PDB file of C-alpha atoms in Angstrom:
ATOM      1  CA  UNK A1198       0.000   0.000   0.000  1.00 44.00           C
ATOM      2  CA  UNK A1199       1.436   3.242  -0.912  1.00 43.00           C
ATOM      3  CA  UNK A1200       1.843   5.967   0.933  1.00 44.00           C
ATOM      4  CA  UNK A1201      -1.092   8.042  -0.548  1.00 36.00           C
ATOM      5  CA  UNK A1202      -3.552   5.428   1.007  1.00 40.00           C
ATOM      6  CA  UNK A1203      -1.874   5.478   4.230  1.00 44.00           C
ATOM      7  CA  UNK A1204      -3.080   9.301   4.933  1.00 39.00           C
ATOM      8  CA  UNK A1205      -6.691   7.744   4.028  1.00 39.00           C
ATOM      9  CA  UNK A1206      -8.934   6.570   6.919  1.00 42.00           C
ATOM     10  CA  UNK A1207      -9.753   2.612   6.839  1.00 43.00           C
ATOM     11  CA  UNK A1208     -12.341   1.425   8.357  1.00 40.00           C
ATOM     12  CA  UNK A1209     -14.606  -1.678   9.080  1.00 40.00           C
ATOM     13  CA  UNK A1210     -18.176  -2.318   9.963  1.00 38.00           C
ATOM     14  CA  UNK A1211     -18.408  -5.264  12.127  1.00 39.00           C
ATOM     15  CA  UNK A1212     -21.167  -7.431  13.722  1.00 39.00           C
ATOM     16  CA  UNK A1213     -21.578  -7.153  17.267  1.00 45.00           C
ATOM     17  CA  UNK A1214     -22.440 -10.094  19.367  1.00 47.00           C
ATOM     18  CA  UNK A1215     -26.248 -10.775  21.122  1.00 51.00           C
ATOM     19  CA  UNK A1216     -27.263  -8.104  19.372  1.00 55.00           C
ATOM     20  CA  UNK A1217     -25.674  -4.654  20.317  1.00 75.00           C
ATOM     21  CA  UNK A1218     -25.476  -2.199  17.861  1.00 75.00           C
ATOM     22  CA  UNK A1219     -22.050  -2.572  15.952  1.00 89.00           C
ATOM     23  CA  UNK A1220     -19.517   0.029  15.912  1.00 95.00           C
ATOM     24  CA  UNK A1221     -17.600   1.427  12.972  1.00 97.00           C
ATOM     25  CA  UNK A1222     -13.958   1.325  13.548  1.00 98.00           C
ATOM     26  CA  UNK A1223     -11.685   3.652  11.812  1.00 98.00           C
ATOM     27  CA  UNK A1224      -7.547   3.958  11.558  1.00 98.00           C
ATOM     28  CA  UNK A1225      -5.585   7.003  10.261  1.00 98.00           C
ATOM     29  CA  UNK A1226      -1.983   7.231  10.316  1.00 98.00           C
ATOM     30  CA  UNK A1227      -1.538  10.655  10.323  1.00 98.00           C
ATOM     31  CA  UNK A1228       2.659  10.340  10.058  1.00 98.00           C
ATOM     32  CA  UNK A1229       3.055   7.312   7.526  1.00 98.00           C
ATOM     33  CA  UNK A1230       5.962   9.109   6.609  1.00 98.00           C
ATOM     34  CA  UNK A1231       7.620   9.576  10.007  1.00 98.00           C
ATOM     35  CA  UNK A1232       9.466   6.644  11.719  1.00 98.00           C
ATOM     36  CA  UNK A1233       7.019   5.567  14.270  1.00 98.00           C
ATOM     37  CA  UNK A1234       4.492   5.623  11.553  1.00 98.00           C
ATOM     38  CA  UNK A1235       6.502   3.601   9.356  1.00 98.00           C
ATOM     39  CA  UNK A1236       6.967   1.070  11.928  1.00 98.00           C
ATOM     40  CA  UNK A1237       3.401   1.112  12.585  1.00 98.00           C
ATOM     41  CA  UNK A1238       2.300   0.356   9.066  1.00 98.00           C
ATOM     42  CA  UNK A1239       5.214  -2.388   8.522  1.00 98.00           C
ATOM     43  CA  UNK A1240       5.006  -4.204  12.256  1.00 98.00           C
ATOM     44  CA  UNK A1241       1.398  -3.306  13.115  1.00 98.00           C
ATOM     45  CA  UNK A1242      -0.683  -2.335  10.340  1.00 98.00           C
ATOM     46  CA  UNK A1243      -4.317  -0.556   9.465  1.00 98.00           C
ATOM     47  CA  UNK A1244      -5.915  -4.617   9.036  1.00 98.00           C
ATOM     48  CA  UNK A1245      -4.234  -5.571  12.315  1.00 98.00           C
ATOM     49  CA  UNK A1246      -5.597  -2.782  14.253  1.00 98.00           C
ATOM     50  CA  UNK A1247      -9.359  -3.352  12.823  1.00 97.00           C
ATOM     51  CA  UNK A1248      -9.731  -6.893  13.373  1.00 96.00           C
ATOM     52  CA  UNK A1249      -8.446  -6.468  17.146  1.00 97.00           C
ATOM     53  CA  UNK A1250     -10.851  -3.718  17.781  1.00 98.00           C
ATOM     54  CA  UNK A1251     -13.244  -5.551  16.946  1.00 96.00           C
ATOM     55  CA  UNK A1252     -12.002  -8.361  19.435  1.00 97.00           C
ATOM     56  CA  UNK A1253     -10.853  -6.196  22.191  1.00 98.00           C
ATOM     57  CA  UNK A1254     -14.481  -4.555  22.363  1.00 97.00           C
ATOM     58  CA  UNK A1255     -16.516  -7.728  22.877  1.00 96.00           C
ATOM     59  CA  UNK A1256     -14.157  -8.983  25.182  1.00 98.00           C
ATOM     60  CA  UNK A1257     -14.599  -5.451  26.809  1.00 98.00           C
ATOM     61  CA  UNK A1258     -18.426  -6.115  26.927  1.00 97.00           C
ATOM     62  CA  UNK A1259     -18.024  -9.582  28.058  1.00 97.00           C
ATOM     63  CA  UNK A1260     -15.583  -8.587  30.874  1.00 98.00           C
ATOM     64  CA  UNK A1261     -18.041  -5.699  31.858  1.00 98.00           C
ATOM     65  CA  UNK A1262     -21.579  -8.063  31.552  1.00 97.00           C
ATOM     66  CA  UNK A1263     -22.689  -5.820  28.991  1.00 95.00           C
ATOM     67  CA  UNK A1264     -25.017  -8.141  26.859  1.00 93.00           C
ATOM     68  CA  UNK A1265     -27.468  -5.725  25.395  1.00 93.00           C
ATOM     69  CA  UNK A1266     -27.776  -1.652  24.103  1.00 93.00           C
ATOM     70  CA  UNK A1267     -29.058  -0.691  27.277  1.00 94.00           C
ATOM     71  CA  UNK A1268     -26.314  -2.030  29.291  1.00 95.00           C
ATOM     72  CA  UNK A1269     -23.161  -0.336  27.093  1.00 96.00           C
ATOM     73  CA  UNK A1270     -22.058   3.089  26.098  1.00 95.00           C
ATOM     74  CA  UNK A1271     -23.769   4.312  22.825  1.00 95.00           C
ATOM     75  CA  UNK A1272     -20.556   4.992  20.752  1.00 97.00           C
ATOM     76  CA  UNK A1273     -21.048   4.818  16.763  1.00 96.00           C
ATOM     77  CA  UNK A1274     -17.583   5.096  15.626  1.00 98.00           C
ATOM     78  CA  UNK A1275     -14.257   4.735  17.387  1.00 98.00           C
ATOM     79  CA  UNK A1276     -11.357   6.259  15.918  1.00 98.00           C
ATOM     80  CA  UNK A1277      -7.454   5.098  15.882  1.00 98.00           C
ATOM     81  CA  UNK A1278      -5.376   7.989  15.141  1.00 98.00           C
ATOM     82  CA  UNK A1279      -1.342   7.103  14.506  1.00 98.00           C
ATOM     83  CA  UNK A1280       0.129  10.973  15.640  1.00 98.00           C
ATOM     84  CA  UNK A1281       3.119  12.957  16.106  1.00 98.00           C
ATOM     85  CA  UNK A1282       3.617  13.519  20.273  1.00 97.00           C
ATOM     86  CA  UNK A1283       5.442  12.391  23.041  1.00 95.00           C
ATOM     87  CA  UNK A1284       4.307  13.710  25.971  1.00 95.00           C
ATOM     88  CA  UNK A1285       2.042  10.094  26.593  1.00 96.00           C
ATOM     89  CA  UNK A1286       1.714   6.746  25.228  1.00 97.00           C
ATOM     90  CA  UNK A1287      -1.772   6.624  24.130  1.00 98.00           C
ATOM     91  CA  UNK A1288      -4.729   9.067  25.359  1.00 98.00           C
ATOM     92  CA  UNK A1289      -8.313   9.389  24.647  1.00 98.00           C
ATOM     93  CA  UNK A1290     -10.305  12.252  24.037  1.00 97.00           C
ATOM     94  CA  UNK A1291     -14.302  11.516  23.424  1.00 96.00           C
ATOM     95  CA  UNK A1292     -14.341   8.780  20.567  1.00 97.00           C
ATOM     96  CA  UNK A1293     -10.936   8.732  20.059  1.00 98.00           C
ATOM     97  CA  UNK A1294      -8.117   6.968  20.900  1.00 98.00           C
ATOM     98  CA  UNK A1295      -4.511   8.564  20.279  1.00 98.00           C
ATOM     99  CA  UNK A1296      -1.476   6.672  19.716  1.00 98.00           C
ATOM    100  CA  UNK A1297       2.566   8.011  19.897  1.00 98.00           C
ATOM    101  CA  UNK A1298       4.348   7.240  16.878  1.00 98.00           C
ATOM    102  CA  UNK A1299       7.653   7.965  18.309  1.00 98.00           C
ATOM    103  CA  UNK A1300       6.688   5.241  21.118  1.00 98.00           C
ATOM    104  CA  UNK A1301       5.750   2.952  18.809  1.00 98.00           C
ATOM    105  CA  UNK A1302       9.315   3.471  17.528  1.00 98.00           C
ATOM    106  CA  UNK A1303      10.683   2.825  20.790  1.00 97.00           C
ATOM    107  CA  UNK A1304       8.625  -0.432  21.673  1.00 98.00           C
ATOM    108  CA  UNK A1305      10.752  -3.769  21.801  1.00 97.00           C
ATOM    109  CA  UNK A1306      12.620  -4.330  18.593  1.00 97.00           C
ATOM    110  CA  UNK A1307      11.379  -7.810  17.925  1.00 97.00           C
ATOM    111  CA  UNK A1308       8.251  -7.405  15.391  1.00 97.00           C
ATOM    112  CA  UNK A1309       5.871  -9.545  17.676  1.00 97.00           C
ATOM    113  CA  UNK A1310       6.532  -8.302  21.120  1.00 97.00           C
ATOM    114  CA  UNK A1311       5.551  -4.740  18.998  1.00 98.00           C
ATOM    115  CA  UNK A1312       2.299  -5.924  18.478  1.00 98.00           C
ATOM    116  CA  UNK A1313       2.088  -7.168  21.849  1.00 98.00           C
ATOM    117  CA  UNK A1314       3.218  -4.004  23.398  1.00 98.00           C
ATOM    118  CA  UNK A1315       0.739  -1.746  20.871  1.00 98.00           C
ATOM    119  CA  UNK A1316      -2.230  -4.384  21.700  1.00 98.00           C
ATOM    120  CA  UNK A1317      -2.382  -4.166  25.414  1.00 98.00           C
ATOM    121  CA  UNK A1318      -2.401  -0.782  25.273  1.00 98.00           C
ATOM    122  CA  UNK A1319      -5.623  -0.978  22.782  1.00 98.00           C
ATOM    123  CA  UNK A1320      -6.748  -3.397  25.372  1.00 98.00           C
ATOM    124  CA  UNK A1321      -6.124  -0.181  28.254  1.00 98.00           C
ATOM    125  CA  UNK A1322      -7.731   2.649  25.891  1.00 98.00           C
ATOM    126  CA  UNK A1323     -10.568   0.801  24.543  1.00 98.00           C
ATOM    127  CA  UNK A1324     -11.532  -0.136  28.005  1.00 98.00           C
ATOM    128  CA  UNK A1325     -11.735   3.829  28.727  1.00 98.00           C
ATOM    129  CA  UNK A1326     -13.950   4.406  25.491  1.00 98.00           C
ATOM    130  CA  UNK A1327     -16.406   1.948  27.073  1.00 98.00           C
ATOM    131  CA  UNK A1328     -16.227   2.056  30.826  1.00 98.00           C
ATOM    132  CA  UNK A1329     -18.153   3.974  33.178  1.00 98.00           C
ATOM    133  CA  UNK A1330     -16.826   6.854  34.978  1.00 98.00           C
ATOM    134  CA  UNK A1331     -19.552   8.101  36.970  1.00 98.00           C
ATOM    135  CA  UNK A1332     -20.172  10.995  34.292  1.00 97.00           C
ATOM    136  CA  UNK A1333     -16.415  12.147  35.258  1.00 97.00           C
ATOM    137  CA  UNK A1334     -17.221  11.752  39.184  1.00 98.00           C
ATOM    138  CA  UNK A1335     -14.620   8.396  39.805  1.00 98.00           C
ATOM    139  CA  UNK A1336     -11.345   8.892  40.644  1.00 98.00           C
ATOM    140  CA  UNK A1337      -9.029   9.171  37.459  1.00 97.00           C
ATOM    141  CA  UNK A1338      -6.561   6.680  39.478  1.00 98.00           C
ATOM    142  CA  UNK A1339      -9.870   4.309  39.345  1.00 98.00           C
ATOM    143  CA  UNK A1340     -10.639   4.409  36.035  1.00 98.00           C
ATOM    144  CA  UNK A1341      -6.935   4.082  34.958  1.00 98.00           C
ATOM    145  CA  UNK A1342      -6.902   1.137  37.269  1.00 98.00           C
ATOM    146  CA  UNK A1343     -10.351  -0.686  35.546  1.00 98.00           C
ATOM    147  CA  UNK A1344      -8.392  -0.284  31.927  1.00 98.00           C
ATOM    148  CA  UNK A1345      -5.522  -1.779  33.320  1.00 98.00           C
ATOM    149  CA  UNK A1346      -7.892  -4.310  34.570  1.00 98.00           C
ATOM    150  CA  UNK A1347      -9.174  -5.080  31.739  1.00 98.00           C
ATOM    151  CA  UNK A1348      -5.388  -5.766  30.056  1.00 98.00           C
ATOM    152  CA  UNK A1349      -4.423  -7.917  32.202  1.00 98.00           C
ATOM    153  CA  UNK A1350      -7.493 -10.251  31.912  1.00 98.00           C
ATOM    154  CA  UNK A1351      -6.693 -10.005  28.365  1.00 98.00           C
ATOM    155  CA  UNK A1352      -2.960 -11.249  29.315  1.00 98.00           C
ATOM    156  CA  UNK A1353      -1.547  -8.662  27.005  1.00 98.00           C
ATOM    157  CA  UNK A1354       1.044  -7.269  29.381  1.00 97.00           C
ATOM    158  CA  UNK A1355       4.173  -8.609  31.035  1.00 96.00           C
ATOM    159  CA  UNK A1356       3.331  -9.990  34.498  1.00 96.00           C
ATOM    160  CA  UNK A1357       7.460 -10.000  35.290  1.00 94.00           C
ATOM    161  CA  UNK A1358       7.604  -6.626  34.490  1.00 94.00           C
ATOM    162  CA  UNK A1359       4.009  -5.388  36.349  1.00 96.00           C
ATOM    163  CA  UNK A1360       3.233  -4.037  39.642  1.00 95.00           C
ATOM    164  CA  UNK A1361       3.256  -6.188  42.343  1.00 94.00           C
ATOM    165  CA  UNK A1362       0.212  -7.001  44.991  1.00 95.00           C
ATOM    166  CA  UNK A1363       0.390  -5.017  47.467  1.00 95.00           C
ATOM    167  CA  UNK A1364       2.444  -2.083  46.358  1.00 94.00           C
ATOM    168  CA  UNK A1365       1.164   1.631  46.130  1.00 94.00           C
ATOM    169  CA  UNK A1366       0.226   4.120  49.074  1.00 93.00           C
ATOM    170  CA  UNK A1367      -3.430   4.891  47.750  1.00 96.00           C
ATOM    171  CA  UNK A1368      -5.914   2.550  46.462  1.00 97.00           C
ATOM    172  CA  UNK A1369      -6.848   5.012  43.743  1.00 98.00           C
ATOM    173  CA  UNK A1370      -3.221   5.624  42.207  1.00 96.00           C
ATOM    174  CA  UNK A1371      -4.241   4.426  39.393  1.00 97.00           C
ATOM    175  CA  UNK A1372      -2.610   1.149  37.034  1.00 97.00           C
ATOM    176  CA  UNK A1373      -0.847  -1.483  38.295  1.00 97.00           C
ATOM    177  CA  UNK A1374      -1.521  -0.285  42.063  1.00 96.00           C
ATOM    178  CA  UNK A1375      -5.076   0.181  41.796  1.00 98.00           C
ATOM    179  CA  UNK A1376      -5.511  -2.963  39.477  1.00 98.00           C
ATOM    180  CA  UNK A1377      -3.877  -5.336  41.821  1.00 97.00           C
ATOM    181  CA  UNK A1378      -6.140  -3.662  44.642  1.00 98.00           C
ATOM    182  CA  UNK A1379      -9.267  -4.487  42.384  1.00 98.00           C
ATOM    183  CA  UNK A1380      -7.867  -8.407  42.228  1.00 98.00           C
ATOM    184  CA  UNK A1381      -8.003  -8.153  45.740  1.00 98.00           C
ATOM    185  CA  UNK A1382     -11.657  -6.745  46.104  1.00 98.00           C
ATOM    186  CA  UNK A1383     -12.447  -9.819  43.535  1.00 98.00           C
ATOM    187  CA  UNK A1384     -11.081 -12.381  45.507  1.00 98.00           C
ATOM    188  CA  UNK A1385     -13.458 -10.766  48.537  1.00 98.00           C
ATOM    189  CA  UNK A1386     -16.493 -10.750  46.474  1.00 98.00           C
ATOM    190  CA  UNK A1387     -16.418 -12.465  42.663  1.00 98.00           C
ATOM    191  CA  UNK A1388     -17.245 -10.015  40.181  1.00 98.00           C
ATOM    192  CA  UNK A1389     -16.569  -7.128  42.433  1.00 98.00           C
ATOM    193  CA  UNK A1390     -15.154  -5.188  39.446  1.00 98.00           C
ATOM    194  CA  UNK A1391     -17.850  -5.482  37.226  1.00 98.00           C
ATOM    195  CA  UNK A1392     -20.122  -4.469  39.982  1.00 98.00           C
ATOM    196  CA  UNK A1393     -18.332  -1.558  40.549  1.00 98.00           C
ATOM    197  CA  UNK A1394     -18.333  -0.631  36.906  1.00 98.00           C
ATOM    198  CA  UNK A1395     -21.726  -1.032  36.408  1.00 98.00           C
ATOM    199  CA  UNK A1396     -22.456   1.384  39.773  1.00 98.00           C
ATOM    200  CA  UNK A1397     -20.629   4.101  38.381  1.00 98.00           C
ATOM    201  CA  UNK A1398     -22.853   4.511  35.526  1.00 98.00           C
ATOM    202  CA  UNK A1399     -24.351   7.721  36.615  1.00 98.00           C
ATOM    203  CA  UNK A1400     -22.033   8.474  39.981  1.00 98.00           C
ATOM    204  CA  UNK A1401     -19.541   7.231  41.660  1.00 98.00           C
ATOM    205  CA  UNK A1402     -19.340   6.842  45.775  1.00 98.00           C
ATOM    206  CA  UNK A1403     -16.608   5.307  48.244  1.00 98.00           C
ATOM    207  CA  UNK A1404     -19.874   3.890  49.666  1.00 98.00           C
ATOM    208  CA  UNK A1405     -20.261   1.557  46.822  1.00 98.00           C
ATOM    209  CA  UNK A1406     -17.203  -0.777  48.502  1.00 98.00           C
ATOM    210  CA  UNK A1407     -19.234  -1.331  51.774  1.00 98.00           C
ATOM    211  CA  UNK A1408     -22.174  -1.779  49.754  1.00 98.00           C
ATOM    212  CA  UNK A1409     -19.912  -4.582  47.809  1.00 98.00           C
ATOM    213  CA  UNK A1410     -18.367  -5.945  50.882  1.00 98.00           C
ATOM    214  CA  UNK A1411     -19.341  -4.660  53.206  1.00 98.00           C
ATOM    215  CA  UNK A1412     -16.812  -2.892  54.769  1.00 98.00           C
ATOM    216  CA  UNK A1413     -15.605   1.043  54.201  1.00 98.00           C
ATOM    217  CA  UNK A1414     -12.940   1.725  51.697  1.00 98.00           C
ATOM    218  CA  UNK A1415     -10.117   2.311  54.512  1.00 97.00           C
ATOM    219  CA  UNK A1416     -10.633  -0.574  56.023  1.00 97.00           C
ATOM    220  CA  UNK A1417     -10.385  -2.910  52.778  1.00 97.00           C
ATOM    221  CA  UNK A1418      -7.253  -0.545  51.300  1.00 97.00           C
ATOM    222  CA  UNK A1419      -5.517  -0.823  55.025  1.00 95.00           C
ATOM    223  CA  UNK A1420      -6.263  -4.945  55.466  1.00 96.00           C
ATOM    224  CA  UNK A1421      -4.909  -5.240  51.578  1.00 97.00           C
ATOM    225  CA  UNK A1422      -1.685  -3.918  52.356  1.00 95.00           C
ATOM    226  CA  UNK A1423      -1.426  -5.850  55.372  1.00 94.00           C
ATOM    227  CA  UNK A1424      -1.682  -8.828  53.430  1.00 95.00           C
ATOM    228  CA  UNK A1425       1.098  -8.251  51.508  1.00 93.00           C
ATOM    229  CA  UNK A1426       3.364  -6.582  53.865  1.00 87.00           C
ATOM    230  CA  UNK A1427       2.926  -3.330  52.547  1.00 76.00           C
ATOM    231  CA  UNK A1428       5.247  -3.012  50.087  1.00 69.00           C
ATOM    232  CA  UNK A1429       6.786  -0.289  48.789  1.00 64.00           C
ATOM    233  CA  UNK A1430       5.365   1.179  45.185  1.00 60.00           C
ATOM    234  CA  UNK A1431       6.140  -0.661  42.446  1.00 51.00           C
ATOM    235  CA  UNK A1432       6.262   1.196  38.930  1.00 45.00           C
ATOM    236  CA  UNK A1433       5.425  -0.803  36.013  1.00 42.00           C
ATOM    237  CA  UNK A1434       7.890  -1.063  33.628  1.00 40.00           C
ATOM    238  CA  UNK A1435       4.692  -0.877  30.823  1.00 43.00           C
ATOM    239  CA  UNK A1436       4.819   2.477  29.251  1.00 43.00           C
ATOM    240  CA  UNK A1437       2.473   4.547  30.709  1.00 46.00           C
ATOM    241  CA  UNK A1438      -0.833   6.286  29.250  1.00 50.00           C
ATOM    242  CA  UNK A1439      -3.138   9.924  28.967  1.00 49.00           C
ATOM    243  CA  UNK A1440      -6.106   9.733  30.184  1.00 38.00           C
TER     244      UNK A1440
END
């Protein structure tokens, strides 16, 4: 494909399962003729990145119980943009998701652990497209902490490499810390997570962990690091994301 049709959008209309409305996914590489954007079209590629949208958003709807219209986000089309900055690995903004082309240069140098690297983080900023949020009420360290969630279910990260249980000083400092808090909560109450999610449709409220288990948010954040011995923070070595 020349380079002509790589400033063109691509898209695909795919079926959604159980009948939810399907949504268009589109992919512009806005810098086909900068490195990262190179790299992207040779390692990744426009076909790739459609047919694991497509994927990564009924696995998103699976891992959030989301069978039907009523229970998801209304979102029509969901854009992939390729761009020129470096100040984040991947952001969203409404719609849209927003990937570095100079990170994608820098991602591991082997072609496959490239798309690894480039398809958790689809895994992270899809989940944001199609979480709740509490209409911008939840803690940003929450939400950031649900996408990463969601990766690691998918198994698209490097568990040598992630945070480790336990680590963190605040349950809402979003990532690694707050995800491995939220395996905790699960292993409390299965399906705590998805509960969670689906309470912060409209709001969100501290009170919602008592109402999941019954006990206040201190008390389950302090008893979590006792089980682990309170260890220190742990950054992941995963590049990080906007959000």
């Amino acid at each position: 494909m020349g380079n002509l049709c790589n400033f063109l959008s691509f898209f695909l209309l795919l079926a959604a399962p159980q009948g939810l409305s399907a949504v268009k996914y589109i992919v512009t590489n806005t810098v086909p003729n900068q490195p990262g954007g190179q790299r992207f079209d040779k390692e990744i590629g426009v076909p790739y990145t459609l047919q694991n949208m497509d994927i990564i958003n009924k696995f998103i709807w699976n891992i959030f119980e989301q069978p039907t219209n009523a229970d998801t986000k209304t979102v029509p089309v969901l854009n992939v943009y390729i761009s020129d900055f470096i100040d984040a690995t991947a952001y969203t903004n409404g719609d849209n998701i927003n990937v570095s082309a100079p990170i994608i240069q820098s991602y591991p140098p082997e072609p496959d652990r490239a798309k690894f690297t480039f398809t958790g983080i689809m895994y992270h900023e899809m989940t944001h497209i199609f979480q709740w949020s509490g209409i911008g009420t939840a803690p940003g360290g929450l939400t950031e902490g649900i996408a990463d969630y969601v990766m690691v279910k998918s198994k698209f990260y490097d568990p040598n490499s992630y945070t480790r249980p336990g680590a963190g000083n605040r349950w809402d400092e979003g990532h690694g810390v707050t995800e491995r808090f939220l395996e905790y909560c699960d292993s409390l109450r299965k399906g705590f997570t998805v509960a969670l999610n689906k309470k912060m449709r409209y709001v969100y409220n501290d009170n919602y962990f008592f109402e999941l288990l019954g006990k206040p948010l201190d008390q389950v954040w302090r008893e979590y690091k006792v089980k682990y011995g309170n260890v220190p923070v742990s950054q992941s070595k995963l590049p990080h994301t906007k959000y």
